[in-house]
XYZ file of C-alpha atoms in Angstrom:
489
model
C 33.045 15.606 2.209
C 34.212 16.841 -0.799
C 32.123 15.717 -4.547
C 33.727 15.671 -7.455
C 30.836 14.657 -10.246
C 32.775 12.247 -12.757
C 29.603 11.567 -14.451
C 29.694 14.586 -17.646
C 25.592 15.368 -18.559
C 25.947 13.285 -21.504
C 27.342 9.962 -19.946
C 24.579 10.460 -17.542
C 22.052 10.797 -20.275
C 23.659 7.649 -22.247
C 23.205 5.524 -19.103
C 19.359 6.056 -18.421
C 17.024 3.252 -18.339
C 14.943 5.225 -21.585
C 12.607 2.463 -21.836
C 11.473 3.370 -18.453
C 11.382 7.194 -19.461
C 9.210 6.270 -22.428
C 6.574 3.934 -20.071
C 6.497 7.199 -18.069
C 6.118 9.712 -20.600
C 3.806 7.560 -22.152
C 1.783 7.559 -18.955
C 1.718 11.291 -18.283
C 0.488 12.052 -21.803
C -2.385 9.640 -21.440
C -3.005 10.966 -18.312
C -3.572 14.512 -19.228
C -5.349 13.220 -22.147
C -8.086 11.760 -20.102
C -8.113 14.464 -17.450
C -9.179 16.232 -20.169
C -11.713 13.655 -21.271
C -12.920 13.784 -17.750
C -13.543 17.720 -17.487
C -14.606 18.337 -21.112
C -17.753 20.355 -21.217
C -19.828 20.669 -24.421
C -17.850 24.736 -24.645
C -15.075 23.120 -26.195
C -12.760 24.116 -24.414
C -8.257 23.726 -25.469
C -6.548 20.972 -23.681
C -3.855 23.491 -23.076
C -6.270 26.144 -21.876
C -4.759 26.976 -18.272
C -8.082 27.732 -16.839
C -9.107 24.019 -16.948
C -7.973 20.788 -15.220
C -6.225 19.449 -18.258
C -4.216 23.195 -19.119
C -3.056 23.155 -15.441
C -2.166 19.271 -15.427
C 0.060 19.909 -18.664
C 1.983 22.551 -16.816
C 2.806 20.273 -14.012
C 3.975 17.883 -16.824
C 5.928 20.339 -17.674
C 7.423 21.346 -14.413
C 7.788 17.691 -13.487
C 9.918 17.388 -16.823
C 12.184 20.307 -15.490
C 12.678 18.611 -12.121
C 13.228 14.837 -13.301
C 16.209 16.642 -15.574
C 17.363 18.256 -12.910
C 17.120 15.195 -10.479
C 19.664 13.589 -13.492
C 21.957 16.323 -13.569
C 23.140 16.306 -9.711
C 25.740 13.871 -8.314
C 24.102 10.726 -7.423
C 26.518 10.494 -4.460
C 24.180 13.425 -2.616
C 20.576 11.083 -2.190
C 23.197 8.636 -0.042
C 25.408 11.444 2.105
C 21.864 13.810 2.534
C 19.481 10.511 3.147
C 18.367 11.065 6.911
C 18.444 15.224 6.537
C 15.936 15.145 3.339
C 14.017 12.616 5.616
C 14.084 14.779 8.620
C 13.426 18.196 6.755
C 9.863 16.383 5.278
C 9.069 15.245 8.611
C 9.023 18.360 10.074
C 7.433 19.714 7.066
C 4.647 17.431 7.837
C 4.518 18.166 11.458
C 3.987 21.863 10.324
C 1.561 21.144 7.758
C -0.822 19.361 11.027
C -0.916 23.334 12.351
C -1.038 25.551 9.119
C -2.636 23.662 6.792
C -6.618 25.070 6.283
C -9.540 22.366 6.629
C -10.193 20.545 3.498
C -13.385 17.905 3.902
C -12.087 17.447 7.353
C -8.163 16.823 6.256
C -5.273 19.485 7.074
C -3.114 17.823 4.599
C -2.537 20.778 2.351
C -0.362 23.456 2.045
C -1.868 26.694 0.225
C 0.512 29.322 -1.225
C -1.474 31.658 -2.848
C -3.186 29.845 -6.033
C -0.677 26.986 -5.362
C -1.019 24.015 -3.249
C 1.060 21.612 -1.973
C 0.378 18.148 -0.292
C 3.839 17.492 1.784
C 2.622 13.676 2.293
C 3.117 13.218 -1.264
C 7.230 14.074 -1.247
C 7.390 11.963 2.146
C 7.403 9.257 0.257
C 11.064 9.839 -1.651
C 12.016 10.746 1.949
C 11.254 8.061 3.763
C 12.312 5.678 0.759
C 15.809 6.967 0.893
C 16.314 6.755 4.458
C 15.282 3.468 4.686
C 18.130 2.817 1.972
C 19.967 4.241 4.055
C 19.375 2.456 7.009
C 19.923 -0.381 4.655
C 23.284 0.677 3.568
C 24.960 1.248 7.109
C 28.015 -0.549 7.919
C 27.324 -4.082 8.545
C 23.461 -3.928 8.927
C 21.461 -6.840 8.491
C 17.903 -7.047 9.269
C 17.643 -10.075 10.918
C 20.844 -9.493 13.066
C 19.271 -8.154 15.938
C 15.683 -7.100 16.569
C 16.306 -3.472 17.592
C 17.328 -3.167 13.608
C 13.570 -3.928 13.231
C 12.564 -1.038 15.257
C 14.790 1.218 13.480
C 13.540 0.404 10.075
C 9.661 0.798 11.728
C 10.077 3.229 12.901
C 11.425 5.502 9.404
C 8.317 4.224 8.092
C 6.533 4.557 10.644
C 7.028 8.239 11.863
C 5.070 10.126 8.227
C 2.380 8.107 8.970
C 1.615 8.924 12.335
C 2.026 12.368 11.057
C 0.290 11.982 8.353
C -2.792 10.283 10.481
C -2.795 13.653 12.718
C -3.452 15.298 9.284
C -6.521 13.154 9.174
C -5.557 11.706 6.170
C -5.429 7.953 5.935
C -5.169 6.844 2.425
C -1.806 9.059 2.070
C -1.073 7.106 5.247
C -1.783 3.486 4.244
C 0.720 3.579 1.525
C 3.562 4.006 3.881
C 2.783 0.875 5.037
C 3.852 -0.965 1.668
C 7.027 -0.432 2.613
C 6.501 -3.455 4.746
C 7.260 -5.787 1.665
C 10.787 -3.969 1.275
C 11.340 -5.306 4.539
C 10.416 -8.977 3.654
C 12.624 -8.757 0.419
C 15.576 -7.817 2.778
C 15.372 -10.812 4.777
C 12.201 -10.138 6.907
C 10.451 -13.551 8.316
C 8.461 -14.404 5.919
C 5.623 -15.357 9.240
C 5.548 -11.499 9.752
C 3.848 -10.736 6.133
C 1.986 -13.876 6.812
C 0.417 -12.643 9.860
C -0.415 -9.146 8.039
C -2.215 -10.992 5.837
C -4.256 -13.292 8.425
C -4.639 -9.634 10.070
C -6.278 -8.411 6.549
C -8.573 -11.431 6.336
C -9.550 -12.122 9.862
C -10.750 -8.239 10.112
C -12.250 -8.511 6.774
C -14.045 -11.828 7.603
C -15.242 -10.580 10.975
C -16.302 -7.042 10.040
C -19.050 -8.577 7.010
C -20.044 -11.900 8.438
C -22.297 -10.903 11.692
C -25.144 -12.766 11.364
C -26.215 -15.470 11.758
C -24.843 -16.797 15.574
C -23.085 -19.691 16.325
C -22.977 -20.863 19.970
C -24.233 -17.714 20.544
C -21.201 -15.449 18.759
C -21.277 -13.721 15.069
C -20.883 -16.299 12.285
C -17.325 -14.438 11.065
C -15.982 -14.718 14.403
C -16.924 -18.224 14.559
C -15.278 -19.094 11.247
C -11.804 -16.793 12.030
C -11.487 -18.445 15.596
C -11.720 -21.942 13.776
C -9.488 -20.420 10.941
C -6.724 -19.315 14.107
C -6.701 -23.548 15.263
C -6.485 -25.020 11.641
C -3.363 -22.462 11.488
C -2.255 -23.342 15.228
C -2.039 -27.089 14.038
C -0.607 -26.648 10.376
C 2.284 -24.725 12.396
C 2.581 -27.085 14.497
C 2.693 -29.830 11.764
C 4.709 -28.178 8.818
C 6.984 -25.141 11.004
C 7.548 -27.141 14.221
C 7.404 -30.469 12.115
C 6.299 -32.117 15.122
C 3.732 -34.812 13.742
C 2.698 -36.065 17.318
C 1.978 -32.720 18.847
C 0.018 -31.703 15.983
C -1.917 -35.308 15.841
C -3.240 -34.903 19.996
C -4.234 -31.432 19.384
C -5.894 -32.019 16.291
C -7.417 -35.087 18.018
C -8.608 -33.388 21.127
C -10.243 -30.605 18.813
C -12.358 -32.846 16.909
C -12.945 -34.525 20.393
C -14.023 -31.354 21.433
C -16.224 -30.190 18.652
C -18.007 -34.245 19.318
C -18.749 -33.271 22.710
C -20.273 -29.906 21.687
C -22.351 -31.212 19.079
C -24.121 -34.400 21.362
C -24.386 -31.211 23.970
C -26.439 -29.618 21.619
C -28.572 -32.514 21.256
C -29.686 -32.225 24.500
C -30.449 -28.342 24.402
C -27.384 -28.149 26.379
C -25.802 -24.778 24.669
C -22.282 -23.824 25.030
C -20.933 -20.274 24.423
C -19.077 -20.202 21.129
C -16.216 -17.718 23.261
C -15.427 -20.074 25.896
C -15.480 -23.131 23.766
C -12.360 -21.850 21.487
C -10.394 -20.101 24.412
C -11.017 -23.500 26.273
C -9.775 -25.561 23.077
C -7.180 -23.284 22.246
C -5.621 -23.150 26.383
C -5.915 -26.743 26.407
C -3.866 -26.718 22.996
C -1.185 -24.041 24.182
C -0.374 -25.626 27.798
C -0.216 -29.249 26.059
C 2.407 -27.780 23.387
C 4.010 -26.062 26.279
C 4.519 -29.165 28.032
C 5.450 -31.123 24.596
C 7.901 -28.866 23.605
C 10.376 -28.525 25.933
C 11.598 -31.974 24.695
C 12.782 -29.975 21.486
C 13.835 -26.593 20.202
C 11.186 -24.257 21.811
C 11.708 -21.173 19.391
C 9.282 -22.453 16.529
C 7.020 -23.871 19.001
C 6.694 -20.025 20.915
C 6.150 -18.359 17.711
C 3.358 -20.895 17.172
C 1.799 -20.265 20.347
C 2.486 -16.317 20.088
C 0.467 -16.316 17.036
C -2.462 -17.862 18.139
C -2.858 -15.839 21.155
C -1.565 -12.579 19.414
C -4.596 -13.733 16.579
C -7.669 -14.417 19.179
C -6.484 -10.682 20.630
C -6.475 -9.240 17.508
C -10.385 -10.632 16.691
C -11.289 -9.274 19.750
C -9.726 -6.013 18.893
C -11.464 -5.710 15.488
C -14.783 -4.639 16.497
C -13.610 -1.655 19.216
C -11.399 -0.949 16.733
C -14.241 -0.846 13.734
C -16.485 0.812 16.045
C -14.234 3.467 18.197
C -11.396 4.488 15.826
C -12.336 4.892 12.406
C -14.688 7.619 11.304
C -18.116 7.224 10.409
C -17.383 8.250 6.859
C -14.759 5.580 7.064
C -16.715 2.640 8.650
C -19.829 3.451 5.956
C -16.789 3.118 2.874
C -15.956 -0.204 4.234
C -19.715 -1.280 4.441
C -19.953 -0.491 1.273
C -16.690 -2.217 0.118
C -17.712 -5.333 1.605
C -20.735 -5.345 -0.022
C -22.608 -4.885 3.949
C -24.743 -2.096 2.844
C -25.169 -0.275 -0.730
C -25.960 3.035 0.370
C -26.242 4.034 -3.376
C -26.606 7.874 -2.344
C -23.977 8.354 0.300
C -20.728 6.470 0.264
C -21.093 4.019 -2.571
C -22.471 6.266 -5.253
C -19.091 7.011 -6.524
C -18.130 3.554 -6.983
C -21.441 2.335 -8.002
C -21.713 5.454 -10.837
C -17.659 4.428 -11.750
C -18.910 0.586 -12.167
C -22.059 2.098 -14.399
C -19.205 4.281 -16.438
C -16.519 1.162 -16.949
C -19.107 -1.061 -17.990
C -21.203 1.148 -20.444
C -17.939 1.206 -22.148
C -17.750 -1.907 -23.397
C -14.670 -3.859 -25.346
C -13.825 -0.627 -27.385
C -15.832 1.936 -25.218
C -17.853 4.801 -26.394
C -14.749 7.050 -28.191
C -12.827 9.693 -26.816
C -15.060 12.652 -25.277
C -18.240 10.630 -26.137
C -18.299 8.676 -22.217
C -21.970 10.040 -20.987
C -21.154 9.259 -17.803
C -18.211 11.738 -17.375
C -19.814 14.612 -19.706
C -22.457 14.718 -17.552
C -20.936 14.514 -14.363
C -22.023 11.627 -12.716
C -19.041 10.395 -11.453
C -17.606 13.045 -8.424
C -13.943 13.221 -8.680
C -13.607 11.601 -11.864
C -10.391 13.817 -12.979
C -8.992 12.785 -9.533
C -9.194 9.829 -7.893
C -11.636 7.895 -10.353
C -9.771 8.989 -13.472
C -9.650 5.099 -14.409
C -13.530 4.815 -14.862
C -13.232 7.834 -17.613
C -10.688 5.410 -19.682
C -13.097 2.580 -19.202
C -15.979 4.355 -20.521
C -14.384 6.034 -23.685
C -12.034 2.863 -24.338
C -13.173 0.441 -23.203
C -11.960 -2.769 -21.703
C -8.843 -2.255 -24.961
C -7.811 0.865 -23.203
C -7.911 -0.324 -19.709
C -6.344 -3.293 -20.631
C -3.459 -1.404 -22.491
C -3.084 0.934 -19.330
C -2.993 -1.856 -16.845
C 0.166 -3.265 -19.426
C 1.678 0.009 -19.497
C 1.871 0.264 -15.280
C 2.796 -3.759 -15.760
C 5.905 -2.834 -18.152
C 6.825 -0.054 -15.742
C 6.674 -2.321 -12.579
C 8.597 -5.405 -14.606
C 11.317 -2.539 -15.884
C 12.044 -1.379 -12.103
C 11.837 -4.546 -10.654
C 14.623 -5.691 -13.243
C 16.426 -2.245 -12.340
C 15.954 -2.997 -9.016
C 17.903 -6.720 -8.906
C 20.934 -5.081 -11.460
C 22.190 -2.976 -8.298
C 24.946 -3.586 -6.652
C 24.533 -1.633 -3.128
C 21.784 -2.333 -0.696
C 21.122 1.609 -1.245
C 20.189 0.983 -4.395
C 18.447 -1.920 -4.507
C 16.100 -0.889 -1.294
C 15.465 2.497 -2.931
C 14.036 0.690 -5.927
C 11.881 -1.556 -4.332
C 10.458 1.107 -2.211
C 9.373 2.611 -5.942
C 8.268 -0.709 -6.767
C 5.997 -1.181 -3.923
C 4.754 2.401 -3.910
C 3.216 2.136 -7.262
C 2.443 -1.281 -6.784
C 0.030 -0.177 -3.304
C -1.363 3.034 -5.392
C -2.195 0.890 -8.607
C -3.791 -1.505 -7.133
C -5.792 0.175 -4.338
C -6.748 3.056 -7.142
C -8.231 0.753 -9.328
C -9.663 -1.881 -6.685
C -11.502 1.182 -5.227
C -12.595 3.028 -9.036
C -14.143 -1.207 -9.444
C -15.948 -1.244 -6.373
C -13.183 -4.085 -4.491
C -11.483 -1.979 -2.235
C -12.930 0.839 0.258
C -12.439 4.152 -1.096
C -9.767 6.226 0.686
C -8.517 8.594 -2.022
C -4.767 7.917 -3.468
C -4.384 8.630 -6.989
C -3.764 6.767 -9.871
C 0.390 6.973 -10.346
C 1.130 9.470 -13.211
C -2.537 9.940 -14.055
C -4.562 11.351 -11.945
C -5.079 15.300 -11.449
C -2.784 16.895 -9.253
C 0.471 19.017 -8.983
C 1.991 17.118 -5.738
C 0.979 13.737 -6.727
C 2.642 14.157 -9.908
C 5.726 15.897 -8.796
C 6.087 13.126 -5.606
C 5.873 10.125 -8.344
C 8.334 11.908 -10.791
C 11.021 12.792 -7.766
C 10.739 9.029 -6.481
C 11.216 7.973 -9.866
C 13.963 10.049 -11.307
C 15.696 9.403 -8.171
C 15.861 6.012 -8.980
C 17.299 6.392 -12.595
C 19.905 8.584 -11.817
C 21.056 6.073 -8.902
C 20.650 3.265 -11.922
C 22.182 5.414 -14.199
C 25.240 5.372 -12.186
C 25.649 1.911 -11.565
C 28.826 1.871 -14.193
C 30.961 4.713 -12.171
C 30.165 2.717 -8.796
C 31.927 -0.010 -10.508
C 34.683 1.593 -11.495
């Protein structure tokens, strides 16, 4: 196929979103700014001196600069035609990087050339963004039209992070899955992100609540089975809208729970298990029976989430106990406040909360934190580079940081719904939900709410890759905006 760029440089250049440009700019600036903060030493040593964290970060500025421009300057026509190849090329790359890349704390994630390195999982992210547009784009495709489209669109998303989980590397992983609310903005059922979210809570409720027992089973997995019926009848009630269904169940459970509790009385004790799989059978086989007097669809997916919910809590504590590291099970301890472990896995977070809240409304000034001079805070140029602004500025400078990521977010979201082509449009909310999962998991983790599984803060943080993967996502996205005028001509 033959491209003929009809955009000139400077019509390009006239047609940027600049306000977003400025947020960003804005953002790296700051962000060398308190890398240097975070690695000052009482030597005195130059922001631009090349030998420290902050010298190094400004050359990556600088490099990122040169490849945004460049990103600008090719014909936007070549992200659509070369999609699925770029996507292919950092898959393999990532495959690769499983059998070549040295151990680092356990990960093969990295890629060392000489004194360079090179995390691949942080370009997958463009990658797999753009194919999904792509996917998006194809003649005719709709989401919802069949469910093998659902496969194909889990499958681009999922395929880095299987790779990237081979790497031993799950927070690079987890943000993949983000991508999930793309999905649900292009016409996914809005009961699948519901049931991610009763996934997130019913793991979360049965992983801290252990003790005490209830009819003989952990307290959490008491209150998530009785969480799984009060949803099994509010589906029944407000998705099936079938008021006399959901009436006998809800009857026959409190029925139930009667009989249970004048059992009791008599020291008669009933196992907490097989009193909800009883209830819940009983439930399912007189819906079964009900239904078939109406449309059975709603009704199935009623039933299908119960069941696919009681296997799921059964799951949680193989999975807890078999899958995830140690290192990974002790970070969620400490996340759900379970255990403090103040000098293993939670002194980072605990030593970030000391840093943020020593610094107050207007924080200690800049290069005056005593938390980060003397080095209490591991990783605090990396991954807890938000505790550092906290300190020195205080709850003014987070607050002003948290606006600037909040302006950036609005501006793309308001990029996003001026497009015109699903391409478009699903390439920007990939962005959006990207640096919405990294934002909000960076700082939830740097305040103690969120395990902590090491992404960086967007634009921020220390780091070469990270910095080059957010500024290719990005500029991708404003020269497809930028654009939008020729596609309508």
């Amino acid at each position: 196929m033959e491209l003929r760029n009809t955009d000139t440089g400077a019509s390009v250049f006239k047609s940027l979103d600049w306000a977003t440009i400025v947020i960003y700019l804005i953002l790296v600036i700051f962000g060398a700014i308190s890398i240097y903060a975070a690695s000052y030493d009482f030597d005195n040593a130059s922001l631009f001196d090349l030998s420290e964290f902050s010298g190094k970060q400004i050359l990556w500025i600088g490099l990122s600069l040169i490849i945004g421009t460049g990103i600008l300057l090719i014909d936007y026509r070549i992200f659509k035609i070369y999609a699925y190849p770029i996507y292919i090329c950092v898959l393999l790359l990532l495959l690769l990087t499983i059998f070549i890349a040295p151990d680092v704390k356990g990960s093969h994630s990295w890629i060392v050339m000489g004194p360079v390195s090179l995390q691949p999982a942080e370009f997958g992210k463009f990658a797999t963004a753009l194919a999904l547009a792509k996917l998006f784009d194809s003649y005719n495709f709709s989401l919802n039209a069949k469910i093998s489209n659902y496969f194909r669109a889990l499958i681009i998303i999922f395929l880095p992070v299987i790779f990237i989980l081979l790497q031993k590397e799950t927070g690079s992983a987890l943000v993949y899955i983000s991508l999930i609310f793309v999905l649900y903005r292009e016409g996914m059922n809005g009961l699948i992100l519901f049931s991610i979210l009763c996934a997130i809570v019913f793991f979360v409720i049965a992983v801290k609540f252990v003790e005490p027992l209830i009819l003989g089973i952990p307290v959490g997995e008491f209150i998530v089975l009785s969480i799984i019926l009060l949803i099994y009848c509010a589906m029944l009630l407000f998705y099936c809208k079938d008021m006399i269904v959901a009436r006998n169940v809800i009857i026959g459970i409190i029925a139930s729970a009667i009989i249970v509790y004048i059992l009791s009385i008599f020291n008669i004790q009933i196992n907490g298990i097989v009193y909800f799989l009883t209830v819940l059978a009983v439930s399912v086989v007189y819906t079964v029976i009900a239904m078939f007097r109406h449309k059975i669809d709603k009704y199935l997916v009623s039933i299908g989430f119960a069941i696919v919910s009681v296997l799921f809590l059964f799951s949680v504590n193989y999975v807890f106990g078999n899958v995830l590291e140690p290192h990974q099970q002790q970070r969620i301890k400490v996340a759900l406040g379970i255990e403090e472990n103040l000098r293993g896995a939670g002194y980072n977070v605990n030593q970030s909360k000391i840093a943020i809240g020593s610094g107050g409304a207007f924080g200690k000034g800049f290069l005056n934190g005593t938390q980060t001079k003397l080095k209490y805070v591991p990783e605090q140029h990396t991954d807890f580079i938000f505790c550092t602004i906290g300190e020195e500025e205080g709850f003014v400078g987070t607050t002003t940081v948290l606006l600037l990521y909040l302006a950036l977010i609005l501006r793309l979201i308001h990029i996003a719904e001026r497009q015109r082509s699903p391409f478009e449009r699903v390439y920007a909310y990939c962005v959006v939900s990207i640096l919405i999962f990294h934002l909000a998991i960076n700082v939830g983790m740097v305040i103690g709410l969120c395990p902590v599984i090491g992404i960086p803060l967007p634009f921020f943080s220390y780091g070469g890759s990270s910095l080059w993967g957010f500024t290719i996502l990005l500029f991708i996205l404003l020269r497809l905006d930028a654009s939008r005028k020729e596609r309508r001509d």
